CSV table of C-alpha atoms in Angstrom, one decimal:
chain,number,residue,atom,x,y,z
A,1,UNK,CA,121.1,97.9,106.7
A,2,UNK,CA,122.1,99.0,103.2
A,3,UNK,CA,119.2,100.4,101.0
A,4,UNK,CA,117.9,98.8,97.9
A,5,UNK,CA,117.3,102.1,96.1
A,6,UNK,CA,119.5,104.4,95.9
A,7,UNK,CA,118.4,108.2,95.9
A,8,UNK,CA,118.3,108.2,91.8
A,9,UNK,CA,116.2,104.6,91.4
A,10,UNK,CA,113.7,106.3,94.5
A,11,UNK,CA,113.3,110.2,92.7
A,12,UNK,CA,112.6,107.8,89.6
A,13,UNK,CA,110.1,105.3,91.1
A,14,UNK,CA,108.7,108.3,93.5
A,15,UNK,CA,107.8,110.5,90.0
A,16,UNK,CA,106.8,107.2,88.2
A,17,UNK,CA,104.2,107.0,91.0
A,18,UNK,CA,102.7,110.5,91.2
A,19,UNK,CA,102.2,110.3,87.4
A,20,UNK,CA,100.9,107.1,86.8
A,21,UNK,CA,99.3,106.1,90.1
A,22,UNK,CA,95.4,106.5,90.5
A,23,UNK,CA,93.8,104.5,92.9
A,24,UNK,CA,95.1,103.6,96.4
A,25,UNK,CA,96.9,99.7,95.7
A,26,UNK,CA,96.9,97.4,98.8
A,27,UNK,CA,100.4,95.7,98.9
A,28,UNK,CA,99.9,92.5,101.2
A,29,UNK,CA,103.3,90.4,101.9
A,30,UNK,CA,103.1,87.0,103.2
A,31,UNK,CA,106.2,86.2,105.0
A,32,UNK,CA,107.5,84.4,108.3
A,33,UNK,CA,108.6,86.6,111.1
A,34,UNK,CA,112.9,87.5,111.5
A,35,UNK,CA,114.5,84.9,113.6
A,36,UNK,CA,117.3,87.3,114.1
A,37,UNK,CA,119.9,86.0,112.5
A,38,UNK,CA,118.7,81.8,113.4
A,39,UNK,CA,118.4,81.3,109.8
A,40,UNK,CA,120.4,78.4,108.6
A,41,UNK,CA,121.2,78.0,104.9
A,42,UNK,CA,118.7,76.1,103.0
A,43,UNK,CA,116.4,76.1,106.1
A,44,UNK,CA,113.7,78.4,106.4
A,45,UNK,CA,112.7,81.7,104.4
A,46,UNK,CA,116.1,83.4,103.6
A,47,UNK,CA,114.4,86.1,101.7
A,48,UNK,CA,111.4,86.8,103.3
A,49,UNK,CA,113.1,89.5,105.4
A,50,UNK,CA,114.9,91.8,102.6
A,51,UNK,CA,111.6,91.8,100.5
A,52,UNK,CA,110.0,93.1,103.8
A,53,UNK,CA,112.3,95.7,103.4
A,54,UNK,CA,112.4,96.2,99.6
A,55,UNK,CA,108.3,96.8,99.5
A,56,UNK,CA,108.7,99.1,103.0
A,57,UNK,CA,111.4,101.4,101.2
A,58,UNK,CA,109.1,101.2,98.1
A,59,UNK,CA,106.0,101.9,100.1
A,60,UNK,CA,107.6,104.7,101.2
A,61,UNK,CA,107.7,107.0,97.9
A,62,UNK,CA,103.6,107.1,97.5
A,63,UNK,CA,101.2,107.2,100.1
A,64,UNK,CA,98.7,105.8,97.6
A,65,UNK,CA,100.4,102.2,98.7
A,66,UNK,CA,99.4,100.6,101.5
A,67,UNK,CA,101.6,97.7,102.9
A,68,UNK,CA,100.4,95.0,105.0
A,69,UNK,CA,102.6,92.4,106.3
A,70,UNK,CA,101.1,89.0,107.1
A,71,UNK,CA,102.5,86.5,109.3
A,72,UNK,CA,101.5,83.1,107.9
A,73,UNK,CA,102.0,81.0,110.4
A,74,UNK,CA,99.7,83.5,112.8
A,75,UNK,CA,97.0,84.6,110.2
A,76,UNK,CA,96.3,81.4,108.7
A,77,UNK,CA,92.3,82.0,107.7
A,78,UNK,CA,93.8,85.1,105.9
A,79,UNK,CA,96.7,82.8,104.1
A,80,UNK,CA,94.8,80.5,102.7
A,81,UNK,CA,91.5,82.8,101.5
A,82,UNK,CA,94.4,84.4,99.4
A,83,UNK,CA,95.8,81.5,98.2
A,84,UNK,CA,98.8,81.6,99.5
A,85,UNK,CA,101.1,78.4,100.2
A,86,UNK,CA,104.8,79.7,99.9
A,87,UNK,CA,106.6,82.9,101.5
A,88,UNK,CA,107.5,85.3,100.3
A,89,UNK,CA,104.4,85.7,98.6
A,90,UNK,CA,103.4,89.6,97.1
A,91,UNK,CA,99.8,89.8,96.7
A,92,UNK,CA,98.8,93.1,95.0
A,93,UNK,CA,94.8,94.2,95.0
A,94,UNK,CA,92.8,97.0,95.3
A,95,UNK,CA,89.8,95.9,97.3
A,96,UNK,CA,90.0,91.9,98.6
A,97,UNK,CA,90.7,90.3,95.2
A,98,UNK,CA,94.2,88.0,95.2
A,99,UNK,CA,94.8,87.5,91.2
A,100,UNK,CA,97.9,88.8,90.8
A,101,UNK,CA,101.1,87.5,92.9
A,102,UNK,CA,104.5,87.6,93.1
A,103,UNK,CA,106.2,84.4,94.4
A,104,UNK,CA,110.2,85.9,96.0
A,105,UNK,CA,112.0,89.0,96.2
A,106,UNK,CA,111.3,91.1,93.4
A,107,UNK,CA,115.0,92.6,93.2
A,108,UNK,CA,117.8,93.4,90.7
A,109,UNK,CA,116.2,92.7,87.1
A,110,UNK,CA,112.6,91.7,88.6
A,111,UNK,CA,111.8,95.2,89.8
A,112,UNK,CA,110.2,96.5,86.7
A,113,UNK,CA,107.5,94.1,87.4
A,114,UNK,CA,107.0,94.9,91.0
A,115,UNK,CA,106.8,98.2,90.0
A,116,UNK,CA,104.4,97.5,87.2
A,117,UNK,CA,102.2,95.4,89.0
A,118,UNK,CA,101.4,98.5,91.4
A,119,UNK,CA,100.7,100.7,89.0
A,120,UNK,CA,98.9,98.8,86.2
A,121,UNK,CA,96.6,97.6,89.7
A,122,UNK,CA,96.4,101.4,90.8
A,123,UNK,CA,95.5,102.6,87.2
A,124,UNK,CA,93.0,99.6,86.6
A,125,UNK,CA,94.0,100.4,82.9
A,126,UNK,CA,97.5,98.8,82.0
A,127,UNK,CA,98.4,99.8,78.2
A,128,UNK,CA,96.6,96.6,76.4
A,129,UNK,CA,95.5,96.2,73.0
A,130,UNK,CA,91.8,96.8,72.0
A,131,UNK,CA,91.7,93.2,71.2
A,132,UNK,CA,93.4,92.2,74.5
A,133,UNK,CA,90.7,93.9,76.7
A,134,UNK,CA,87.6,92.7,74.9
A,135,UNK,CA,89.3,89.2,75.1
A,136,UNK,CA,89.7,89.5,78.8
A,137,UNK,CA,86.2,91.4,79.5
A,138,UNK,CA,84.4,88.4,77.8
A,139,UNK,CA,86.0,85.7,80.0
A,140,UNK,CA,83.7,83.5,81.6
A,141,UNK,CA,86.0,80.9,82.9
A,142,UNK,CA,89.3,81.5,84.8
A,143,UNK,CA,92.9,81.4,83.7
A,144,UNK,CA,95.6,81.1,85.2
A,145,UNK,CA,99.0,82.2,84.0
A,146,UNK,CA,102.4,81.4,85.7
A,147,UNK,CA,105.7,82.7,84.6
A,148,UNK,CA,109.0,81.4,86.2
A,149,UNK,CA,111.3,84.1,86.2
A,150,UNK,CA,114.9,84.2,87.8
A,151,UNK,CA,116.5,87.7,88.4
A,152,UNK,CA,120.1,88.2,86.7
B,1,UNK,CA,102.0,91.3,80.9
B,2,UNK,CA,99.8,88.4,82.6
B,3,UNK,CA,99.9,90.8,85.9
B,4,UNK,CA,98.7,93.7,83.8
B,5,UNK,CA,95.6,90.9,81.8
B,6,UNK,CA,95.0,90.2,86.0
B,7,UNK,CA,95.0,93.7,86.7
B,8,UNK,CA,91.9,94.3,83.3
B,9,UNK,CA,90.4,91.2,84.7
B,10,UNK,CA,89.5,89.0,87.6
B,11,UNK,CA,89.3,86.0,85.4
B,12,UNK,CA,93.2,85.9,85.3
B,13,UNK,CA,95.4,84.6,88.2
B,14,UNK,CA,98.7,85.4,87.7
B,15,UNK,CA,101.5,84.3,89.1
B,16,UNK,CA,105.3,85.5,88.7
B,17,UNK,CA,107.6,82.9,90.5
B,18,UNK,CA,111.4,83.6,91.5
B,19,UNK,CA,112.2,80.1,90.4
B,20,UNK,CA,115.6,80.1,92.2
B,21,UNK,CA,113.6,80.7,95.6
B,22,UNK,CA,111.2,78.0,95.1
B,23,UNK,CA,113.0,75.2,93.1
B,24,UNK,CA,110.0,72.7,94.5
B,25,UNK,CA,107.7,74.7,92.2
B,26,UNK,CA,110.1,74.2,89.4
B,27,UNK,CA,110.6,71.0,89.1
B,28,UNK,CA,107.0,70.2,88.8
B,29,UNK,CA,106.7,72.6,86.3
B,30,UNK,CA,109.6,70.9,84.6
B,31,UNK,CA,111.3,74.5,84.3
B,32,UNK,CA,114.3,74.2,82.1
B,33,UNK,CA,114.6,77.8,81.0
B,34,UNK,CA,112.8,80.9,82.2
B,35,UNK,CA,111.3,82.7,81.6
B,36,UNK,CA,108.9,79.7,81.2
B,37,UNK,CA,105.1,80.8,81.2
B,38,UNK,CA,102.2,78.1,82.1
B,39,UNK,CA,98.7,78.4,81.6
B,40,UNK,CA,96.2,76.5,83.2
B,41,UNK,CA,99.1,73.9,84.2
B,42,UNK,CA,98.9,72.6,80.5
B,43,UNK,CA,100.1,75.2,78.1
B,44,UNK,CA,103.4,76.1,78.6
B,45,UNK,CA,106.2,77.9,76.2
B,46,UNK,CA,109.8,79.4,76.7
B,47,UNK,CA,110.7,83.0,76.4
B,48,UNK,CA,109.4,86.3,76.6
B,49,UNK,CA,105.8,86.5,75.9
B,50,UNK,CA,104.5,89.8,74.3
B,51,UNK,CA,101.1,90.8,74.0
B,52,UNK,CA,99.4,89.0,71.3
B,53,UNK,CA,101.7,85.5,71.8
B,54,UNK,CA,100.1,85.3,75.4
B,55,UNK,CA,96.6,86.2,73.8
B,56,UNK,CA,96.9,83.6,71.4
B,57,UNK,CA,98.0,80.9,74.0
B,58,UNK,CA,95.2,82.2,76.2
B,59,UNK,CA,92.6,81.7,73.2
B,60,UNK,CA,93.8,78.2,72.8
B,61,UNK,CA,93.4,77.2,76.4
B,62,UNK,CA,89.9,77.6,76.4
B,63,UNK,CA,89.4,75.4,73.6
């Protein structure tokens, strides 16, 4: 199976890690099982199994991450106490908390935020402006935010 | 940016959403252009949010 990173992109991501990884992240994917090749266009999860193994190559270049792969039709208690309705879903937390997701395969021009997400979760302290962070520390309610992406 | 707002607090859900994987999700969003960015299923604006427009939009759905 070909690699999504190539020696260059994983030195890059692997030194990105050591410097600005602190905490241990828990990478959780929701995703359906590989049928082995029984997937019929339009039918089923068609990306499910290459994000399996973009996160497992990722989760390979810091043993900070820790990557747990969920089968939702099997652990369905788990599924739904994280919110979770589609697959591939990315569900990136450092204790049990499930606020921030990625919905698909975080590939090609979407990486930056894959990779963003686990370090700005490891380093609890993502680069925010003073008034940003006293906006979000006095939240009493909760938000939430979507953003449709597609990668180019 | 919302992931790194979810990541400073637990108050924010945030979603990113490969909109080509889940078209369902798009249409009921009524996603036209992306990056399209929707808060509290009301608010919603085109383009690339930085820092202080999502703080602003955020201010203004809790009104």
């Amino acid at each position: 199976m070909t690699q999504f990173l190539n020696q260059s992109d994983s030195n890059f991501v692997r030194s990105r890690f050591e410097k600005e990884m602190v905490e241990e992240v828990k990478v959780t994917l929701f995703t359906e099982p590989d049928l082995k090749g029984l997937i019929v266009p339009g039918m089923g999860c068609e990306t499910c199994v290459p994000t399996q193994q973009l996160l497992e190559e990722v989760s390979r270049l810091s043993e900070k991450i820790q990557l747990n792969i969920v089968n939702y039709k099997e652990e369905i208690e788990l599924t739904k106490s994280y919110g979770v309705g589609m697959v591939p879903t990315i569900v990136f937390s450092r204790d049990d908390e499930s606020n921030i997701k990625y919905l698909g395969i975080p590939a090609g021009t979407e990486f930056p935020v894959l990779l963003e997400a686990i370090i700005n979760v490891s380093s609890g302290s993502p680069d925010l402006s003073e008034e940003t962070i006293s906006f979000l520390n006095s939240l009493e309610k909760e938000i939430s935010i979507k953003v449709f992406v597609t990668p180019n | 940016m919302a992931h790194a707002m979810a990541a400073t607090s637990g108050k924010i859900n945030a979603e990113v959403i490969e909109v080509q994987e889940f078209p369902e999700l798009g249409r009921e969003f009524g996603v036209r252009g992306v990056p399209l960015t929707v808060i509290n299923e009301v608010i919603s604006f085109t383009g690339a949010a930085n820092e202080q427009m999502l703080l602003e939009h955020l201010k203004s759905a809790l009104e």
